[in-house]
GROMACS .gro file of C-alpha atoms in nm:
model
  456
    1MET     CA    1  26.237  24.327  21.632
    2ARG     CA    2  26.232  24.072  21.346
    3SER     CA    3  26.332  23.773  21.528
    4PRO     CA    4  26.080  23.802  21.802
    5ILE     CA    5  25.855  23.913  21.504
    6LYS     CA    6  25.945  23.615  21.328
    7TRP     CA    7  25.976  23.369  21.587
    8VAL     CA    8  25.545  23.445  21.604
    9VAL     CA    9  25.474  23.424  21.213
   10CYS     CA   10  25.711  23.068  21.278
   11LEU     CA   11  25.479  22.993  21.591
   12LEU     CA   12  25.159  23.084  21.279
   13LEU     CA   13  25.268  22.899  21.044
   14CYS     CA   14  25.431  22.567  21.172
   15VAL     CA   15  25.099  22.498  21.372
   16VAL     CA   16  24.791  22.418  21.127
   17GLY     CA   17  25.026  22.154  20.839
   18PRO     CA   18  25.174  22.121  20.438
   19ALA     CA   19  25.296  22.352  20.189
   20MET     CA   20  25.104  22.572  20.001
   21ALA     CA   21  25.138  22.412  19.604
   22GLY     CA   22  25.461  22.241  19.726
   23GLU     CA   23  25.338  21.932  19.556
   24THR     CA   24  25.118  22.138  19.236
   25PRO     CA   25  25.285  22.131  18.945
   26PRO     CA   26  25.232  22.449  18.675
   27PRO     CA   27  24.939  22.481  18.459
   28GLU     CA   28  25.031  22.350  18.032
   29PRO     CA   29  25.003  22.718  17.875
   30GLY     CA   30  24.649  22.804  17.824
   31ASP     CA   31  24.512  22.568  18.079
   32VAL     CA   32  24.288  22.702  18.349
   33SER     CA   33  24.166  22.547  18.592
   34SER     CA   34  23.875  22.593  18.765
   35PRO     CA   35  23.988  22.780  19.096
   36ASP     CA   36  23.729  22.502  19.334
   37ALA     CA   37  23.930  22.374  19.484
   38LEU     CA   38  24.066  22.700  19.684
   39LEU     CA   39  23.711  22.768  19.849
   40ASP     CA   40  23.736  22.436  20.156
   41VAL     CA   41  23.945  22.785  20.378
   42GLU     CA   42  24.014  22.473  20.637
   43SER     CA   43  24.244  22.309  20.387
   44LEU     CA   44  24.376  22.609  20.212
   45ALA     CA   45  24.542  22.679  20.635
   46GLU     CA   46  24.663  22.410  20.618
   47HIS     CA   47  24.848  22.467  20.301
   48LEU     CA   48  24.917  22.796  20.372
   49THR     CA   49  25.010  22.812  20.717
   50ALA     CA   50  25.292  22.471  20.596
   51GLY     CA   51  25.435  22.751  20.396
   52ARG     CA   52  25.767  22.819  20.470
   53LEU     CA   53  25.837  23.170  20.658
   54GLN     CA   54  26.151  23.373  20.473
   55GLU     CA   55  26.141  23.686  20.613
   56ALA     CA   56  25.997  23.910  20.890
   57SER     CA   57  26.030  24.331  20.983
   58ARG     CA   58  25.903  24.589  21.118
   59ARG     CA   59  25.956  24.907  20.983
   60VAL     CA   60  25.787  25.308  21.186
   61VAL     CA   61  25.616  25.541  20.841
   62ASP     CA   62  25.544  25.724  20.980
   63GLY     CA   63  25.444  25.881  21.335
   64GLY     CA   64  25.291  25.575  21.592
   65ILE     CA   65  25.233  25.375  21.271
   66ALA     CA   66  25.431  25.095  21.186
   67GLU     CA   67  25.421  24.824  20.853
   68TYR     CA   68  25.480  24.495  21.007
   69SER     CA   69  25.616  24.199  20.655
   70TYR     CA   70  25.617  23.902  20.639
   71THR     CA   71  25.754  23.723  20.334
   72VAL     CA   72  25.614  23.375  20.280
   73ARG     CA   73  25.708  23.093  20.030
   74VAL     CA   74  25.371  22.969  19.825
   75GLY     CA   75  25.527  22.729  19.601
   76PRO     CA   76  25.847  22.517  19.500
   77GLY     CA   77  25.955  22.734  19.292
   78ALA     CA   78  26.248  23.068  19.372
   79TYR     CA   79  25.992  23.320  19.257
   80ASP     CA   80  25.640  23.122  19.487
   81VAL     CA   81  25.650  23.357  19.744
   82ILE     CA   82  25.410  23.650  19.858
   83THR     CA   83  25.492  23.928  20.097
   84VAL     CA   84  25.218  23.987  20.284
   85HIS     CA   85  25.237  24.397  20.447
   86ARG     CA   86  25.010  24.531  20.758
   87VAL     CA   87  25.016  24.863  20.803
   88VAL     CA   88  24.878  24.931  21.147
   89THR     CA   89  24.933  25.251  21.495
   90GLU     CA   90  25.076  25.087  21.757
   91LEU     CA   91  24.984  25.083  22.135
   92LEU     CA   92  25.368  25.100  22.180
   93PRO     CA   93  25.659  24.925  21.996
   94GLY     CA   94  25.602  24.590  21.823
   95ILE     CA   95  25.247  24.611  21.983
   96PRO     CA   96  24.963  24.648  21.737
   97ARG     CA   97  24.653  24.853  21.878
   98VAL     CA   98  24.363  24.630  21.941
   99GLY     CA   99  24.052  24.632  21.853
  100GLN     CA  100  24.088  24.787  21.485
  101LYS     CA  101  23.905  24.652  21.157
  102PRO     CA  102  24.024  24.496  20.905
  103VAL     CA  103  24.082  24.574  20.540
  104PHE     CA  104  24.326  24.409  20.288
  105LEU     CA  105  24.433  24.567  20.006
  106VAL     CA  106  24.582  24.467  19.601
  107HIS     CA  107  24.750  24.617  19.403
  108GLY     CA  108  24.783  24.590  18.943
  109ASP     CA  109  25.001  24.659  18.768
  110LEU     CA  110  25.345  24.798  18.821
  111TRP     CA  111  25.331  24.915  19.156
  112GLY     CA  112  25.411  24.611  19.488
  113PHE     CA  113  25.179  24.727  19.736
  114ARG     CA  114  25.448  25.034  19.878
  115GLY     CA  115  25.456  25.162  19.501
  116ALA     CA  116  25.097  25.170  19.517
  117PHE     CA  117  24.892  25.219  19.833
  118LEU     CA  118  25.288  25.333  20.061
  119PRO     CA  119  25.445  25.549  19.770
  120SER     CA  120  25.573  25.902  19.991
  121VAL     CA  121  25.763  25.677  20.220
  122GLU     CA  122  26.032  25.647  19.967
  123SER     CA  123  25.966  26.065  19.845
  124SER     CA  124  26.045  26.327  20.026
  125ALA     CA  125  25.812  26.528  19.717
  126VAL     CA  126  25.505  26.527  19.966
  127PRO     CA  127  25.436  26.503  20.303
  128ARG     CA  128  25.514  26.148  20.444
  129GLU     CA  129  25.171  26.094  20.515
  130LYS     CA  130  25.018  26.169  20.179
  131SER     CA  131  24.906  25.730  20.071
  132PHE     CA  132  24.619  25.533  20.094
  133ALA     CA  133  24.739  25.343  20.395
  134LEU     CA  134  24.924  25.531  20.622
  135TYR     CA  135  24.584  25.806  20.623
  136LEU     CA  136  24.322  25.460  20.640
  137ALA     CA  137  24.578  25.345  20.993
  138ARG     CA  138  24.553  25.671  21.065
  139GLN     CA  139  24.141  25.644  21.081
  140GLY     CA  140  24.197  25.349  21.220
  141ARG     CA  141  24.273  25.069  21.041
  142ASP     CA  142  24.416  24.779  21.079
  143VAL     CA  143  24.567  24.821  20.685
  144TRP     CA  144  24.681  24.456  20.554
  145GLY     CA  145  24.749  24.428  20.167
  146VAL     CA  146  25.024  24.104  19.943
  147ASP     CA  147  25.301  24.128  19.682
  148LEU     CA  148  25.219  23.959  19.417
  149ARG     CA  149  25.493  23.677  19.348
  150TRP     CA  150  25.635  23.853  18.964
  151VAL     CA  151  25.728  24.150  19.256
  152HIS     CA  152  25.979  23.994  19.412
  153VAL     CA  153  26.077  23.886  19.057
  154PRO     CA  154  26.492  24.080  19.032
  155ALA     CA  155  26.566  24.307  18.749
  156THR     CA  156  26.886  24.095  18.648
  157THR     CA  157  26.600  23.808  18.554
  158THR     CA  158  26.694  23.673  18.232
  159ASP     CA  159  26.459  23.299  18.198
  160PHE     CA  160  26.124  23.333  18.262
  161THR     CA  161  26.049  22.998  18.176
  162PHE     CA  162  25.969  22.978  18.537
  163MET     CA  163  25.608  23.328  18.545
  164GLN     CA  164  25.493  23.034  18.193
  165GLY     CA  165  25.232  22.886  18.528
  166TRP     CA  166  25.108  23.182  18.588
  167ASN     CA  167  24.759  23.334  18.572
  168LEU     CA  168  24.490  23.469  18.722
  169GLU     CA  169  24.372  23.134  18.894
  170THR     CA  170  24.772  23.177  19.058
  171HIS     CA  171  24.740  23.585  19.164
  172VAL     CA  172  24.340  23.490  19.380
  173GLN     CA  173  24.577  23.189  19.540
  174ASP     CA  174  24.810  23.455  19.609
  175VAL     CA  175  24.608  23.645  19.772
  176ARG     CA  176  24.322  23.451  19.981
  177ALA     CA  177  24.675  23.279  20.099
  178GLY     CA  178  24.721  23.625  20.274
  179LEU     CA  179  24.398  23.718  20.325
  180LEU     CA  180  24.405  23.387  20.544
  181LEU     CA  181  24.757  23.491  20.717
  182ALA     CA  182  24.618  23.856  20.842
  183ASN     CA  183  24.353  23.613  20.942
  184GLN     CA  184  24.538  23.381  21.076
  185VAL     CA  185  24.763  23.691  21.328
  186ARG     CA  186  24.398  23.871  21.350
  187SER     CA  187  24.290  23.612  21.545
  188LEU     CA  188  24.608  23.542  21.786
  189GLY     CA  189  24.510  23.817  21.985
  190PRO     CA  190  24.209  24.016  22.053
  191SER     CA  191  24.135  24.054  21.719
  192SER     CA  192  23.835  23.852  21.500
  193GLY     CA  193  23.913  23.607  21.271
  194GLU     CA  194  23.675  23.743  21.035
  195PRO     CA  195  23.594  23.797  20.680
  196MET     CA  196  23.719  24.118  20.563
  197PRO     CA  197  23.725  24.455  20.321
  198LEU     CA  198  23.873  24.359  20.010
  199LEU     CA  199  23.991  24.663  19.805
  200GLY     CA  200  24.143  24.688  19.458
  201TRP     CA  201  24.303  24.892  19.213
  202SER     CA  202  24.317  24.845  18.840
  203ARG     CA  203  24.462  24.481  18.810
  204GLY     CA  204  24.359  24.404  19.179
  205ALA     CA  205  24.066  24.438  19.087
  206THR     CA  206  24.037  24.174  18.850
  207ILE     CA  207  24.212  23.978  19.091
  208GLY     CA  208  23.914  24.007  19.338
  209TYR     CA  209  23.640  23.958  19.133
  210ALA     CA  210  23.822  23.636  19.065
  211LEU     CA  211  23.843  23.582  19.375
  212LEU     CA  212  23.464  23.698  19.494
  213ASN     CA  213  23.391  23.439  19.170
  214ALA     CA  214  23.541  23.213  19.342
  215GLU     CA  215  23.435  23.251  19.629
  216ALA     CA  216  22.998  23.200  19.635
  217LYS     CA  217  22.997  22.909  19.548
  218SER     CA  218  23.132  22.796  19.929
  219PRO     CA  219  22.909  22.849  20.222
  220ALA     CA  220  22.915  23.204  20.443
  221ASN     CA  221  23.162  23.125  20.771
  222GLN     CA  222  23.397  22.978  20.479
  223ARG     CA  223  23.427  23.241  20.365
  224LEU     CA  224  23.728  23.559  20.376
  225VAL     CA  225  23.594  23.924  20.214
  226SER     CA  226  23.309  23.996  20.417
  227ALA     CA  227  23.262  24.328  20.134
  228PHE     CA  228  23.457  24.550  19.852
  229VAL     CA  229  23.616  24.796  19.661
  230PRO     CA  230  23.740  24.763  19.300
  231VAL     CA  231  23.887  25.110  19.189
  232ASP     CA  232  23.910  25.185  18.826
  233MET     CA  233  23.850  24.883  18.661
  234ALA     CA  234  23.653  24.686  18.446
  235TYR     CA  235  23.573  24.331  18.479
  236VAL     CA  236  23.273  24.271  18.156
  237PHE     CA  237  23.241  24.478  17.928
  238ASP     CA  238  22.820  24.534  17.794
  239ARG     CA  239  22.811  24.335  17.457
  240LYS     CA  240  22.466  24.534  17.373
  241ASP     CA  241  22.687  24.883  17.423
  242ALA     CA  242  22.776  25.015  17.144
  243ILE     CA  243  23.110  25.143  17.262
  244GLN     CA  244  23.219  24.888  17.536
  245LYS     CA  245  23.108  24.632  17.180
  246GLU     CA  246  23.448  24.838  16.998
  247LEU     CA  247  23.597  24.798  17.293
  248SER     CA  248  23.589  24.438  17.384
  249LYS     CA  249  23.710  24.347  16.991
  250ALA     CA  250  23.911  24.533  17.062
  251ALA     CA  251  24.020  24.317  17.321
  252CYS     CA  252  23.978  24.049  17.110
  253ASP     CA  253  24.306  24.146  16.888
  254GLY     CA  254  24.473  24.200  17.214
  255TYR     CA  255  24.441  23.853  17.298
  256THR     CA  256  24.516  23.665  16.983
  257MET     CA  257  24.862  23.940  16.998
  258LEU     CA  258  24.945  23.813  17.377
  259SER     CA  259  24.840  23.503  17.395
  260ALA     CA  260  25.041  23.432  17.031
  261LEU     CA  261  25.377  23.567  17.180
  262GLN     CA  262  25.267  23.361  17.547
  263GLN     CA  263  25.264  23.021  17.369
  264SER     CA  264  25.563  23.166  17.132
  265GLY     CA  265  25.767  23.127  17.534
  266VAL     CA  266  25.714  23.514  17.643
  267TYR     CA  267  25.574  23.491  17.941
  268VAL     CA  268  25.702  23.808  18.080
  269GLU     CA  269  25.552  24.170  18.096
  270GLY     CA  270  25.930  24.427  18.038
  271SER     CA  271  25.763  24.791  18.166
  272GLY     CA  272  25.780  24.853  18.478
  273GLN     CA  273  26.164  24.858  18.317
  274THR     CA  274  26.080  25.154  18.116
  275VAL     CA  275  25.843  25.343  18.412
  276GLN     CA  276  26.128  25.323  18.668
  277GLY     CA  277  26.384  25.453  18.422
  278LEU     CA  278  26.176  25.712  18.250
  279GLY     CA  279  26.176  25.803  18.629
  280VAL     CA  280  26.524  25.808  18.747
  281LEU     CA  281  26.611  25.989  18.478
  282ALA     CA  282  26.322  26.227  18.436
  283ALA     CA  283  26.427  26.294  18.848
  284THR     CA  284  26.825  26.315  18.766
  285GLU     CA  285  26.876  26.465  18.423
  286PRO     CA  286  26.511  26.624  18.354
  287THR     CA  287  26.642  26.855  18.095
  288GLY     CA  288  26.844  26.556  17.864
  289PRO     CA  289  26.720  26.428  17.592
  290SER     CA  290  26.588  26.130  17.676
  291PRO     CA  291  26.635  25.811  17.523
  292TYR     CA  292  26.281  25.593  17.536
  293LEU     CA  293  26.159  25.874  17.410
  294LEU     CA  294  26.346  26.111  17.100
  295GLY     CA  295  26.268  26.438  17.073
  296LEU     CA  296  26.131  26.451  17.402
  297THR     CA  297  26.375  26.578  17.759
  298ASN     CA  298  26.314  26.312  18.045
  299ARG     CA  299  26.107  26.531  18.226
  300GLN     CA  300  25.899  26.616  17.909
  301ALA     CA  301  25.909  26.185  17.848
  302ALA     CA  302  25.791  26.111  18.257
  303LEU     CA  303  25.516  26.303  18.207
  304LEU     CA  304  25.351  26.209  17.885
  305ALA     CA  305  25.412  25.833  17.995
  306GLY     CA  306  25.154  26.000  18.356
  307SER     CA  307  24.947  26.169  18.072
  308ALA     CA  308  24.869  26.045  17.828
  309THR     CA  309  24.930  25.624  17.887
  310TYR     CA  310  24.706  25.555  17.613
  311MET     CA  311  24.951  25.625  17.347
  312LEU     CA  312  25.265  25.411  17.526
  313GLN     CA  313  25.058  25.117  17.642
  314GLY     CA  314  25.091  24.801  17.404
  315VAL     CA  315  24.754  24.773  17.369
  316PRO     CA  316  24.581  25.063  17.350
  317LEU     CA  317  24.242  25.022  17.431
  318PHE     CA  318  24.098  25.336  17.567
  319ASP     CA  319  24.282  25.624  17.380
  320TRP     CA  320  24.215  25.818  17.697
  321TYR     CA  321  24.317  25.626  17.959
  322HIS     CA  322  24.617  25.823  18.147
  323PHE     CA  323  24.774  25.819  18.495
  324THR     CA  324  24.752  26.105  18.560
  325GLY     CA  325  24.615  26.388  18.431
  326GLY     CA  326  24.863  26.628  18.241
  327ILE     CA  327  24.881  26.976  18.148
  328PHE     CA  328  25.028  26.998  17.705
  329SER     CA  329  25.164  27.311  17.488
  330GLY     CA  330  25.061  27.134  17.141
  331THR     CA  331  25.146  26.770  17.185
  332THR     CA  332  25.356  26.829  17.437
  333PRO     CA  333  25.317  26.823  17.854
  334THR     CA  334  25.407  27.078  18.059
  335GLY     CA  335  25.347  26.964  18.314
  336LEU     CA  336  25.040  26.795  18.601
  337THR     CA  337  24.766  26.861  18.733
  338TRP     CA  338  24.604  26.738  18.985
  339THR     CA  339  24.922  26.496  19.113
  340ASN     CA  340  25.311  26.738  19.183
  341GLU     CA  341  25.553  26.648  18.994
  342ARG     CA  342  25.859  26.516  19.137
  343PHE     CA  343  25.601  26.305  19.369
  344PHE     CA  344  25.520  26.168  18.991
  345PHE     CA  345  25.874  26.031  18.975
  346ASP     CA  346  25.945  25.843  19.266
  347VAL     CA  347  25.700  25.689  19.242
  348MET     CA  348  25.831  25.593  18.939
  349ARG     CA  349  26.088  25.452  19.069
  350GLN     CA  350  25.903  25.270  19.285
  351ALA     CA  351  25.801  25.002  18.967
  352SER     CA  352  25.937  24.637  19.036
  353PRO     CA  353  26.048  24.546  18.670
  354PHE     CA  354  25.892  24.235  18.519
  355GLN     CA  355  25.521  24.074  18.593
  356SER     CA  356  25.380  23.870  18.429
  357SER     CA  357  25.202  23.820  18.113
  358GLY     CA  358  24.884  23.537  18.219
  359GLU     CA  359  24.644  23.790  18.411
  360GLN     CA  360  24.661  24.004  18.187
  361VAL     CA  361  24.589  23.772  17.828
  362GLU     CA  362  24.351  23.661  18.067
  363THR     CA  363  24.189  24.017  18.130
  364LEU     CA  364  24.163  24.065  17.791
  365ALA     CA  365  23.981  23.738  17.738
  366LEU     CA  366  23.702  23.846  17.930
  367TRP     CA  367  23.685  24.163  17.807
  368CYS     CA  368  23.648  23.950  17.454
  369GLY     CA  369  23.316  23.759  17.586
  370SER     CA  370  23.521  23.452  17.695
  371PRO     CA  371  23.250  23.218  17.819
  372THR     CA  372  23.609  22.890  17.905
  373LEU     CA  373  23.715  23.062  18.173
  374PRO     CA  374  23.611  22.997  18.583
  375TYR     CA  375  23.644  23.317  18.636
  376ASN     CA  376  23.290  23.470  18.564
  377ASP     CA  377  23.083  23.245  18.568
  378ARG     CA  378  22.912  23.303  18.970
  379LEU     CA  379  22.951  23.633  18.906
  380ASP     CA  380  22.539  23.693  19.015
  381LYS     CA  381  22.605  23.488  19.343
  382VAL     CA  382  22.795  23.744  19.484
  383LYS     CA  383  22.666  23.918  19.700
  384VAL     CA  384  22.854  24.123  19.942
  385PRO     CA  385  22.852  24.526  19.970
  386VAL     CA  386  23.056  24.688  19.656
  387LEU     CA  387  23.238  25.061  19.631
  388TYR     CA  388  23.294  25.123  19.345
  389VAL     CA  389  23.533  25.413  19.252
  390GLY     CA  390  23.667  25.557  18.922
  391ALA     CA  391  23.815  25.798  18.755
  392ALA     CA  392  23.702  25.988  18.434
  393GLY     CA  393  24.010  26.006  18.228
  394GLY     CA  394  24.122  25.614  18.391
  395VAL     CA  395  23.844  25.312  18.326
  396GLY     CA  396  23.603  25.556  18.456
  397GLU     CA  397  23.259  25.504  18.414
  398LEU     CA  398  23.355  25.183  18.210
  399GLY     CA  399  23.341  24.941  18.588
  400TYR     CA  400  22.977  24.994  18.564
  401ALA     CA  401  22.889  24.756  18.358
  402THR     CA  402  22.985  24.506  18.564
  403LEU     CA  403  22.859  24.578  18.886
  404LYS     CA  404  22.519  24.500  18.666
  405GLN     CA  405  22.673  24.089  18.705
  406LEU     CA  406  22.651  24.062  19.058
  407GLY     CA  407  22.402  23.947  19.250
  408THR     CA  408  22.493  24.216  19.494
  409LYS     CA  409  22.078  24.446  19.596
  410ASP     CA  410  22.156  24.759  19.403
  411LYS     CA  411  22.094  24.905  19.843
  412ASP     CA  412  22.482  24.755  19.871
  413ILE     CA  413  22.642  24.903  19.538
  414SER     CA  414  22.780  25.264  19.618
  415ILE     CA  415  22.994  25.467  19.276
  416LEU     CA  416  23.217  25.690  19.360
  417HIS     CA  417  23.304  25.912  19.020
  418VAL     CA  418  23.577  26.112  18.977
  419GLN     CA  419  23.534  26.339  18.729
  420ARG     CA  420  23.666  26.716  18.798
  421LEU     CA  421  23.651  26.815  18.363
  422ALA     CA  422  23.400  26.819  18.088
  423ASP     CA  423  23.295  26.468  17.896
  424GLY     CA  424  23.469  26.550  17.598
  425GLU     CA  425  23.820  26.660  17.844
  426LEU     CA  426  23.876  26.283  17.976
  427ALA     CA  427  24.190  26.248  17.857
  428TRP     CA  428  24.334  26.524  18.027
  429ASP     CA  429  24.081  26.466  18.347
  430PHE     CA  430  24.191  26.267  18.691
  431GLY     CA  431  24.335  25.981  18.617
  432HIS     CA  432  24.401  25.627  18.712
  433ALA     CA  433  24.654  25.707  18.941
  434ASP     CA  434  24.542  26.036  19.064
  435LEU     CA  435  24.351  25.846  19.291
  436PHE     CA  436  24.639  25.781  19.540
  437LEU     CA  437  24.842  26.054  19.352
  438ALA     CA  438  24.636  26.345  19.383
  439SER     CA  439  24.731  26.640  19.603
  440ASP     CA  440  24.388  26.601  19.725
  441ALA     CA  441  24.298  26.246  19.729
  442ASP     CA  442  24.262  26.181  20.091
  443GLN     CA  443  23.996  26.453  20.091
  444LEU     CA  444  23.850  26.322  19.786
  445VAL     CA  445  23.839  26.013  19.722
  446TRP     CA  446  24.051  25.796  20.012
  447SER     CA  447  23.749  25.973  20.267
  448PRO     CA  448  23.448  25.834  20.119
  449ILE     CA  449  23.630  25.486  20.055
  450ALA     CA  450  23.684  25.520  20.400
  451SER     CA  451  23.362  25.596  20.474
  452TRP     CA  452  23.186  25.359  20.344
  453LEU     CA  453  23.458  25.171  20.490
  454SER     CA  454  23.347  25.223  20.824
  455LYS     CA  455  23.044  24.981  20.830
  456TYR     CA  456  23.166  24.661  20.737
   0.00000   0.00000   0.00000
């Protein structure tokens, strides 16, 4: 099916016009331009659809469900590419079932689309269907998503100067490009090309907020997002709240540190390599001594990374934050509470080796309360329906402050907060990644999300 798929997408990419960002130089260090230029959807269509399709493919990911992937060049650099994914039930092999409502998923740090939303496909530890994208497809959704450009950077890379200008605005552009491509592909058939709901997990939620902030200035008929599901992320802090004021101060310290590194020429964050290594060793040599965390076995080191993530973060703002709720003997992790242990190790192995640091620096600036970034100046004009999903052991209730900044009416704001332990036990509670990996996540988290999406 590779050639026919590529032909159809080439037809799509060639009929509308010239290359996205093809002649636009990256911004200088620290220079953040306004994303207002993204608001002209017709112009963006011309930029995107003249971009060069590098690869298109189809693979079966579950019975009756296929994943279509389109890798598209969006700029002149070697790694200025994104991959747009589509997970959808098929009428026949190669023929997606029509009439299904779409949703667009944006991953966060460490993992691309597959690692974040299709991880069970690469694991034998859990049933194949234990992936969020597959669940939504089974519920009758036409599921789209994107790999941000850093996902494509190989582990052998040593020169990262090409990441110098990559920041939140870069990724907003990439997500809009993905939304536009999804919209155009759906318009080729009987499906509608209307705006679609957007779900962003973690940093993906930050990008989603920035995108909505940019879209707020454009006419309603030019917007690409109809509803928003930010998953376990804070975009701004309430500086009138004592706890969040302290967190904001810590974010300022983190911003000072990371921005100094960026100005010195460090444009990459390489935690993905460590996460990969922890997962591989935990799965293959669980009782061996960890080269990453001395005094622990490989299994214990991987468990600690999952269940006490805050201990290993360069900028540990939240001293309870973790991916997966864990079980401890003293300070030594002995297992996971909500997520299958071997599945988590398999997910760790799917991490991308490198990520640009620009979006992390700018997120810290937003938390610090920077008035100079162009990402939160129109939040009060954002009026799409919102479902905030939080985990008590993740960012959790800290994400509520952003909701108060939106122009969305209270009746159109919903909250799903997953808390399974007492207030004083956040460090062991349902974690940031448990939302997508826990054994009962489909019932506890995904079903309410699907129910909410059914209205849009």
